[in-house]
Short mmCIF file of C-alpha atoms in Angstrom, two decimals:
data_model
loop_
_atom_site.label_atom_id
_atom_site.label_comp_id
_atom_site.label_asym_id
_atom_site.label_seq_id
_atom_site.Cartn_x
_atom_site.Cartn_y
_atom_site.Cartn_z
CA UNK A 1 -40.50 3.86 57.38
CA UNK A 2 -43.47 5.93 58.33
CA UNK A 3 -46.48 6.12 56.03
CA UNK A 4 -46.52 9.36 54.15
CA UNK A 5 -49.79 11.73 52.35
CA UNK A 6 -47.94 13.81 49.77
CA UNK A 7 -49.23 16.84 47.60
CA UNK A 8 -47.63 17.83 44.71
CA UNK A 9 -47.53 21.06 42.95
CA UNK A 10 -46.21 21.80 39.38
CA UNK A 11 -44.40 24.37 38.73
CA UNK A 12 -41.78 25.36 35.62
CA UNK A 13 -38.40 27.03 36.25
CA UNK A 14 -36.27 28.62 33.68
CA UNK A 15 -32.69 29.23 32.62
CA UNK A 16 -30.30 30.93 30.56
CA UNK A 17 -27.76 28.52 31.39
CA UNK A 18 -29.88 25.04 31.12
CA UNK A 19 -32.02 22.34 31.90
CA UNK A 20 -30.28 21.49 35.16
CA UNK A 21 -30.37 25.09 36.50
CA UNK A 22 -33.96 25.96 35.47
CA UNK A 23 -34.98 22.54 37.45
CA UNK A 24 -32.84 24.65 40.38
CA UNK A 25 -34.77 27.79 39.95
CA UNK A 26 -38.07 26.14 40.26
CA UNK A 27 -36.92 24.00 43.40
CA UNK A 28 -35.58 26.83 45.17
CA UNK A 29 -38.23 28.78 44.58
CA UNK A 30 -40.74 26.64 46.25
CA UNK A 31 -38.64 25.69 49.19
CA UNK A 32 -39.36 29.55 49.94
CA UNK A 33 -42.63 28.74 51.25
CA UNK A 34 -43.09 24.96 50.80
CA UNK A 35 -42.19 22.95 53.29
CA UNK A 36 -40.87 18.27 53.20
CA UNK A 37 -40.19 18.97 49.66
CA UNK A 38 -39.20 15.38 49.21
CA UNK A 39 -39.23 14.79 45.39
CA UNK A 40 -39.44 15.88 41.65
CA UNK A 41 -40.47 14.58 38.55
CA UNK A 42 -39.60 16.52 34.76
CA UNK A 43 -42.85 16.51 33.07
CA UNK A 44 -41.74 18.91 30.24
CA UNK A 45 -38.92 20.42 28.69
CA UNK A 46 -39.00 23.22 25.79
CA UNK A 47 -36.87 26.35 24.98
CA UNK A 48 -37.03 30.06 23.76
CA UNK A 49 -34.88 30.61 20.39
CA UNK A 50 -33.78 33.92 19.57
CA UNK A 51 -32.08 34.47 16.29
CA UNK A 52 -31.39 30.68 15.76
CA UNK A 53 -29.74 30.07 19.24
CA UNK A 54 -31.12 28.72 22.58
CA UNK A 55 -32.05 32.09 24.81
CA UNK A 56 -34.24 30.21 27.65
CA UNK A 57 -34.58 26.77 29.07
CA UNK A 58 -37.98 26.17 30.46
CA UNK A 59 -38.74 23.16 32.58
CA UNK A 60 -41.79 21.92 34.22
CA UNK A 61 -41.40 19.78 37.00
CA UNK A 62 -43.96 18.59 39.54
CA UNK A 63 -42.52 18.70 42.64
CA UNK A 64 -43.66 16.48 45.87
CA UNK A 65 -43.87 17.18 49.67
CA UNK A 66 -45.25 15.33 52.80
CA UNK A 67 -48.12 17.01 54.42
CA UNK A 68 -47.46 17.41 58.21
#
């Protein structure tokens, strides 16, 4: 195994549908324009309630990737 230099960015995702799936959004979103994404780590979970019900996951996640 090589030695690595990574750089991480944090960035929060959100999701009707859950915590999973807002993790997704974020991820995918990054690997638009980010490149090695190699890792994530949650740092933060909360929600938007609307009339006594979940509406929005919202999940922060740092997110790693090896510098070329």
């Amino acid at each position: 195994m090589s030695n690595h230099v990574y750089k991480s960015l944090e960035l929060t995702g959100s999701s009707p549908i859950g915590i999973e799936d807002a993790v997704q959004t974020a991820i995918a979103k990054a690997h638009e324009t980010v490149r090695n994404i190699q890792w994530f780590n949650v740092t933060e979970t909360r929600g938007h309630v609307v009339d006594g019900k979940v509406a929005h996951w919202q999940v922060t996640v740092k997110i790693g990737f090896t510098l070329e």
